[in-house]
Coordinates of C-alpha atoms in Angstrom, one line a residue:
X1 CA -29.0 24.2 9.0
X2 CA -26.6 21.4 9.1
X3 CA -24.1 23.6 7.5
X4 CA -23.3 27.3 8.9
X5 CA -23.1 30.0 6.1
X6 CA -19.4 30.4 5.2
X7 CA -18.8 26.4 5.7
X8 CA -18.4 24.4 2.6
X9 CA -22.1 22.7 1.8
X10 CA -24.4 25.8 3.2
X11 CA -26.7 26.3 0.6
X12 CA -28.9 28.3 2.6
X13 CA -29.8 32.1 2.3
X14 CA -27.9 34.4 4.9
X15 CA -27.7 38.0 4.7
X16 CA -24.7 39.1 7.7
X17 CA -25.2 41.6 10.6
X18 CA -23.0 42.0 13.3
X19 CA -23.4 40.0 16.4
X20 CA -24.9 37.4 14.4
X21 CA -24.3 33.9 16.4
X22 CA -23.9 30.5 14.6
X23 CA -24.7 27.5 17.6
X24 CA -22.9 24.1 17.0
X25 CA -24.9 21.6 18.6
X26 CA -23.2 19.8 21.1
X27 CA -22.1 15.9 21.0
X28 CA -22.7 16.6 17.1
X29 CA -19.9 15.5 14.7
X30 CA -19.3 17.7 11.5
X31 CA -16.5 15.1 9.2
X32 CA -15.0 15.5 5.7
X33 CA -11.7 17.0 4.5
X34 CA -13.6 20.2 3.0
X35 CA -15.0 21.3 6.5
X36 CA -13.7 24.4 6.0
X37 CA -15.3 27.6 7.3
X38 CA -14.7 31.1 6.4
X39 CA -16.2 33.7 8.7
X40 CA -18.9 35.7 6.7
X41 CA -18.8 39.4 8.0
X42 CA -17.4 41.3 10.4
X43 CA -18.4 42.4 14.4
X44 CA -18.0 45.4 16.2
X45 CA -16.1 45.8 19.3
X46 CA -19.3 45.9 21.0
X47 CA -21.2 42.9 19.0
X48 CA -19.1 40.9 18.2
X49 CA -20.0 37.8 15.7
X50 CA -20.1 34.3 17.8
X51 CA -19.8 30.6 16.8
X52 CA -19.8 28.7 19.6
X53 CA -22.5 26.3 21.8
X54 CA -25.3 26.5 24.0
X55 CA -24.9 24.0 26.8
X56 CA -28.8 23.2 26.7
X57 CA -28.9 22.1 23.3
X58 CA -26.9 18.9 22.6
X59 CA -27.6 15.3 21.2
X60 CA -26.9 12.4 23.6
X61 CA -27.3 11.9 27.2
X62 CA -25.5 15.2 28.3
X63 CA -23.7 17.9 26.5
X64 CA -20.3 17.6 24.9
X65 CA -18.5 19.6 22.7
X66 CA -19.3 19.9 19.4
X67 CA -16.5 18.9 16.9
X68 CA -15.2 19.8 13.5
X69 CA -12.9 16.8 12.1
X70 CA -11.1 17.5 9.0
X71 CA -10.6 13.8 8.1
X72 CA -7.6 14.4 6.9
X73 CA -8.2 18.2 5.3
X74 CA -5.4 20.6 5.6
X75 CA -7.7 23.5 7.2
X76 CA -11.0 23.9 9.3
X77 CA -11.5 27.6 10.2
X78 CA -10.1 30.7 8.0
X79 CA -11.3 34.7 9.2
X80 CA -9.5 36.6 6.9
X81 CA -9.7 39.9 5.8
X82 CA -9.2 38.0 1.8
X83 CA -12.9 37.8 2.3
X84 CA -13.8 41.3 3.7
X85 CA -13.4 42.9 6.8
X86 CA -12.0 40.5 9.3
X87 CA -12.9 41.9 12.6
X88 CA -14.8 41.1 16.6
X89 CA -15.1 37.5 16.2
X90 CA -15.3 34.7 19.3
X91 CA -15.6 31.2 18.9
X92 CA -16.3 29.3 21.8
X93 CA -16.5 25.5 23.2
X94 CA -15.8 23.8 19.9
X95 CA -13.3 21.0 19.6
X96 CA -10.8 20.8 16.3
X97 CA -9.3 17.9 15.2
X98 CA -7.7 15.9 12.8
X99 CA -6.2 18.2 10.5
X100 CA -2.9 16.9 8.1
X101 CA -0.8 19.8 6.6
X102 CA 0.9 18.2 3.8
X103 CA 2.8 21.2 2.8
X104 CA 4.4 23.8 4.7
X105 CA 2.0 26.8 3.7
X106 CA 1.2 29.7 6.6
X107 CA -2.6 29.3 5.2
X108 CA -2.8 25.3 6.2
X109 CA -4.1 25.1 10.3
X110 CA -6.6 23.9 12.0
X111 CA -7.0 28.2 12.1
X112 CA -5.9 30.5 9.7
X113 CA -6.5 34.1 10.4
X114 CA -5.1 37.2 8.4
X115 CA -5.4 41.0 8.3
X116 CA -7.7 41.3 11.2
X117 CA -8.7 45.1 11.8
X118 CA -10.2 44.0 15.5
X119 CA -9.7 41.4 18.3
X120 CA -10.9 37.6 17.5
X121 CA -11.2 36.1 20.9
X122 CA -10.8 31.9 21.3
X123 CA -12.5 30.3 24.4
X124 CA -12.6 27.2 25.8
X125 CA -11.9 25.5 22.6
X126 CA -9.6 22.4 22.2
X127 CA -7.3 21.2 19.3
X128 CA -6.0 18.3 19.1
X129 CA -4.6 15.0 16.5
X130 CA -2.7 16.8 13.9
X131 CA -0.4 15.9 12.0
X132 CA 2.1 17.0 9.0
X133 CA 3.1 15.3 5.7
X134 CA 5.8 18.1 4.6
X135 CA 9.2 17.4 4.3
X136 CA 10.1 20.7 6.4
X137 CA 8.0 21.6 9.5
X138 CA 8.2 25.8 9.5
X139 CA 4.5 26.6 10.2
X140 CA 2.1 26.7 12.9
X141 CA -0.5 23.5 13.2
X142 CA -2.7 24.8 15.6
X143 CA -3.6 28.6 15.2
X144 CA -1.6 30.4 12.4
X145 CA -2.1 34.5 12.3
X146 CA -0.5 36.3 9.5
X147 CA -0.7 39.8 11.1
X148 CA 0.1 42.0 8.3
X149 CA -0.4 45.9 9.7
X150 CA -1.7 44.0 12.8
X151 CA -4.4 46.4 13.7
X152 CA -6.3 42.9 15.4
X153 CA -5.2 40.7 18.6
X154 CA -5.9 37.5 18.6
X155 CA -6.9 36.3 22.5
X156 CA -6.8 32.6 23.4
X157 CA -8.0 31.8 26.5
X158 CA -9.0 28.8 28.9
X159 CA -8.1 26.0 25.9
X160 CA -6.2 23.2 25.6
X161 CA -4.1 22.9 22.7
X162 CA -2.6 19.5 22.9
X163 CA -1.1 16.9 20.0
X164 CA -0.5 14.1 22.3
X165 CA -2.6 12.3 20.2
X166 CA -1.1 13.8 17.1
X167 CA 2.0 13.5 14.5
X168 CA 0.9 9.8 13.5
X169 CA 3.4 10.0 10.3
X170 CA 6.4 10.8 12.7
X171 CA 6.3 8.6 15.9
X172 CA 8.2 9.8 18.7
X173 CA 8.7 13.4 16.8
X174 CA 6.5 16.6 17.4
X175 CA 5.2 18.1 14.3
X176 CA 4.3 22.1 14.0
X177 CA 4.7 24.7 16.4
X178 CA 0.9 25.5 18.2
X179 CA 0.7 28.9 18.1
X180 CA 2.0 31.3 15.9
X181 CA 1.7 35.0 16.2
X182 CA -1.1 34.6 19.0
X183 CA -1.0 38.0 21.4
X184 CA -2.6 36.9 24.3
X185 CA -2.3 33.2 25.9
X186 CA -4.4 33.3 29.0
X187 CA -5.0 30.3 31.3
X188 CA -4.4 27.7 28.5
X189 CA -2.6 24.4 28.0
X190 CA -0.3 24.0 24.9
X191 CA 1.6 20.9 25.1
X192 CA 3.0 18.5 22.5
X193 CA 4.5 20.8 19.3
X194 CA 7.7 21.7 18.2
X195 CA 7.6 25.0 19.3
X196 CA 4.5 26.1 22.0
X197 CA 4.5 29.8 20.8
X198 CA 6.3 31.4 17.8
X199 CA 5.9 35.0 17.8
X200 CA 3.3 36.8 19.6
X201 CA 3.2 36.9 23.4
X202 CA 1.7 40.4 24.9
X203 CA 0.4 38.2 28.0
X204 CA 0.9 34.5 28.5
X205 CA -0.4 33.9 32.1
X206 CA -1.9 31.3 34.4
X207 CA -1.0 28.8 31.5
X208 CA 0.1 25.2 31.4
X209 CA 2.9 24.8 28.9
X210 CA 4.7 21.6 28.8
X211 CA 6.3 18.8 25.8
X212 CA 7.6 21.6 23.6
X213 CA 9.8 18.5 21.4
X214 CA 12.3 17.7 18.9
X215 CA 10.5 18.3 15.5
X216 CA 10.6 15.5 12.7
X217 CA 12.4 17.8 10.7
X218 CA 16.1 18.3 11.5
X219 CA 16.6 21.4 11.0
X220 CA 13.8 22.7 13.2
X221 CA 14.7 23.7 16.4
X222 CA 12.6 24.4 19.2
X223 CA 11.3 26.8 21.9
X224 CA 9.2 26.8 24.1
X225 CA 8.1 30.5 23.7
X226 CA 9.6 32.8 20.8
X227 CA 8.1 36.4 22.3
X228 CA 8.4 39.0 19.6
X229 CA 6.0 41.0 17.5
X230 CA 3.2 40.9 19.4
X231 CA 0.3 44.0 18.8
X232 CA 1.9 47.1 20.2
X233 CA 5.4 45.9 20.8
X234 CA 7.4 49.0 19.4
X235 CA 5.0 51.9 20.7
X236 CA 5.7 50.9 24.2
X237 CA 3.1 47.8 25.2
X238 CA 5.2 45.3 27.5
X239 CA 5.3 41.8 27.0
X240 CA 3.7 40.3 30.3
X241 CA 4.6 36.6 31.1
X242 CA 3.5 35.5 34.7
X243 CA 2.1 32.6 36.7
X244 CA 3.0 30.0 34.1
X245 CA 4.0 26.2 34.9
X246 CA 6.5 25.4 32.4
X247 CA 8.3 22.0 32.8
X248 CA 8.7 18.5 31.1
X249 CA 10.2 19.7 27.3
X250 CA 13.6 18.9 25.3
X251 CA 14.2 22.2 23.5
X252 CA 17.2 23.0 21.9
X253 CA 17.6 27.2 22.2
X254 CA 15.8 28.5 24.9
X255 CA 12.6 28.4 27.3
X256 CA 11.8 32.0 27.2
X257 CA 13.6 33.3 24.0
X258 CA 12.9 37.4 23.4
X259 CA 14.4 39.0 19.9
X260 CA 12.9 42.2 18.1
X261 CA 11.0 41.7 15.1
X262 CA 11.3 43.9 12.2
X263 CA 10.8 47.3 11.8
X264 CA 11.5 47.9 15.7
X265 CA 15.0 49.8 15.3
X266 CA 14.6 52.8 17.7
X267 CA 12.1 51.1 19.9
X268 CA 11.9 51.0 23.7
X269 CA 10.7 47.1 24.1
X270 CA 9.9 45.8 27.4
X271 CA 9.3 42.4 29.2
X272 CA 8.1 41.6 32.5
X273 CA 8.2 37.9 33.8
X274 CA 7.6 37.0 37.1
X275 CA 6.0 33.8 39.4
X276 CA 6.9 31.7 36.8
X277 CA 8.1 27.9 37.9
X278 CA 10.1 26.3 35.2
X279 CA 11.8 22.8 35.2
X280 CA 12.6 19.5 34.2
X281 CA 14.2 20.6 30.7
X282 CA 16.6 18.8 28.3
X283 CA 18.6 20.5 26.0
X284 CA 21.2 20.0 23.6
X285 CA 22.1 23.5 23.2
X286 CA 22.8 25.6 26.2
X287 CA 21.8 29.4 26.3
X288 CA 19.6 30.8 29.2
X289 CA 16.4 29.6 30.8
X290 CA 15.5 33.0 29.7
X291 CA 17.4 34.1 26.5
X292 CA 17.2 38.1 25.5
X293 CA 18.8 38.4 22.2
X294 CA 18.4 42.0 21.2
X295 CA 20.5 41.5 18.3
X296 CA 19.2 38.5 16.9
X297 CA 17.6 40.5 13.7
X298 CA 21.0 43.0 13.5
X299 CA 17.8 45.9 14.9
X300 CA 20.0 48.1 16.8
X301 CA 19.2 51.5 18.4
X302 CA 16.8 49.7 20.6
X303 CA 16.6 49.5 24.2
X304 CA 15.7 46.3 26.2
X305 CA 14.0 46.7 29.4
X306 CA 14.2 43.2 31.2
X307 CA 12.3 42.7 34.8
X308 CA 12.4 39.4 36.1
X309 CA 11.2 38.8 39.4
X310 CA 9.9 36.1 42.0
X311 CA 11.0 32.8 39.2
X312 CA 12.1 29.3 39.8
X313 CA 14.1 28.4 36.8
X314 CA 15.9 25.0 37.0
X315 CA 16.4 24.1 33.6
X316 CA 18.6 21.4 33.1
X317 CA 22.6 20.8 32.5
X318 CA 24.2 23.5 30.7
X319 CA 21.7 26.3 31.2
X320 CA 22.2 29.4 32.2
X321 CA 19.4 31.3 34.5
X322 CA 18.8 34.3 32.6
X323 CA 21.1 34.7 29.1
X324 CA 21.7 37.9 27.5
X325 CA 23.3 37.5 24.1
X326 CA 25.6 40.4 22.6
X327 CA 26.3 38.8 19.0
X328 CA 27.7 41.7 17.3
X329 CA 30.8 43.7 17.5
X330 CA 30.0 47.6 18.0
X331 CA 26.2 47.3 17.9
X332 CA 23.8 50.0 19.7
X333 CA 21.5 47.3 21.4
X334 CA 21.1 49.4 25.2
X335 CA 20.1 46.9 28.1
X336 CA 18.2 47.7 31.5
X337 CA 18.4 44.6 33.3
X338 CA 16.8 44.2 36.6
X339 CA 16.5 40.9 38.6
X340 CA 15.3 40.0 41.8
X341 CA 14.3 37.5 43.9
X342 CA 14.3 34.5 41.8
X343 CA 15.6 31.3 42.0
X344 CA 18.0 29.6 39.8
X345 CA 19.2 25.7 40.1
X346 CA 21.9 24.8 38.0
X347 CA 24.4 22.6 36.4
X348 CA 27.0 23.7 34.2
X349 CA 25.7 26.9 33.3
X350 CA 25.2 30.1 35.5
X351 CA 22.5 32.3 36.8
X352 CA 23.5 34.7 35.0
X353 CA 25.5 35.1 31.9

């Protein structure tokens, strides 16, 4: 089959099982703005559904990736639970590209995923050379999950996500935040976006995260890593942010920024971030290196439990090290603080504050 069953052009006969696997055959180019594929069943935990490669089939001299172009298409890859179950899926090796989201809807990315009732795992993939035609940037480019009752994670791992080649109608801006909603971002580059990570963040380790920029829209304003919301966050499951090499961004808020999400009144939330190195940061708005802002959504009655250990954080003039923000008179927002052994370089700010 030139087309896999759930892409736009399969005309074949398919009848689903789980564990099913769809190859791509490497060095092959699949290009046209209705690319799009919708996943056409559901896995189990233990077989789960695969589209992805195998290194010993390819066209050319050696293998390389296979790649879906959207030529200008505002979407390659949608698993959604619109279509059925939406559950154990991995995709694996494939490159993305050229996507152009011309309005700001959750459902236009290179991946769209919604309503997942089990894990969809992303390995080894690459996406890159988007762009965005909207007037206001507010949605994710790269991967977007809409998590509804968020019974699914979504895992990215050992990827690059990278628009250096991207945001064509906006030179010198960024366009999109990467990831939105993703709960685990494991040994993965994501470079080159308005915002790296929006939401989400259960583990982001052992990743490269770098040119988080000032968005073509004005009143965008960036982070490198909005942690809230991720799968378990209110029943106890920490937020785990370590070994990460975060340097070389202009963002406007924070570096690290952690606020509750809704429905979290109540809840004990916790974050631990340690052996991270993070420098070389403009910014044009000074809060922390590391902002905790437990009452940025007015959810009080929760309790923060902050351990920070083992960082370098030198994050330009103006920062603070580590920045806990008490907006609102008389809240209920309790705080268990605890850091050691980092190191904090700065100017015009403090360490802490």
């Amino acid at each position: 089959w030139k087309h896999c069953p759930g892409m736009n052009g399969f005309s074949g006969s398919y009848s689903h099982e789980a564990g099913d696997r769809f190859i791509f055959k490497g060095g092959v180019e699949w290009l046209g703005k209705y690319i799009l594929i919708d996943q056409v069943g559901a896995g189990t935990s233990q077989n789960p559904d695969y589209y992805g490669i195998d290194q010993t089939w390819y066209s050319g001299g050696s293998w390389s990736r296979p790649v879906l172009n959207a030529n200008g298409g505002t979407s390659i890859m949608r698993i959604s639970a619109a279509g059925g179950p939406a559950a154990w899926v991995t995709v694996e090796g494939i490159e993305f590209t050229g996507v152009v989201i011309n309005t700001d809807e959750s459902y236009k990315a290179n991946i769209y995923l919604y309503g997942l009732t089990g894990d969809v795992i992303f390995d080894n993939i690459y996406i890159h050379n988007w762009d965005k035609t909207s007037a206001t940037d507010g949605t994710a480019s790269a991967i977007y999950y809409n998590p509804q009752n968020h019974t699914g994670a979504v895992i990215l791992r050992n990827s690059i996500i990278n628009n250096s080649d991207g945001c064509g109608s906006h030179p010198g801006y960024a366009c999109g935040s990467a990831l939105w909603q993703v709960d685990d971002i494991i040994n993965t580059e994501v470079a080159y976006a308005s915002t790296l990570i929006l939401h989400g963040g259960r583990t982001i380790r052992d990743s490269n995260l770098h040119h988080a920029l000032q968005s073509y829209d004005p009143t965008s304003h960036a982070n490198i890593a909005y942690v809230n919301g991720w799968k378990g966050m209110g029943d106890g499951t920490p937020s785990l942010i370590y070994r990460n090499y975060i340097h070389d961004s202009d963002v406007q808020t924070a570096v690290i920024y952690a606020c509750w999400a809704s429905g979290q009144v109540g809840s004990n939330i916790y974050y631990y971030i340690y052996d991270n190195l993070i420098y070389n940061l403009g910014t044009s708005y000074p809060r922390g290196c590391i902002n905790f802002d437990p009452d940025g959504w007015n959810l009080w009655n929760s309790t923060l439990h902050a351990y920070i250990y083992n960082n370098t954080l030198y994050c330009g003039a103006g920062y603070s090290s580590i920045y806990l923000s008490h907006r609102y008179t008389g809240d209920d927002a309790n705080t268990t603080l605890v850091v050691r052994n980092n190191h904090g370089i700065v100017s015009g700010g403090g360490i802490l504050y």
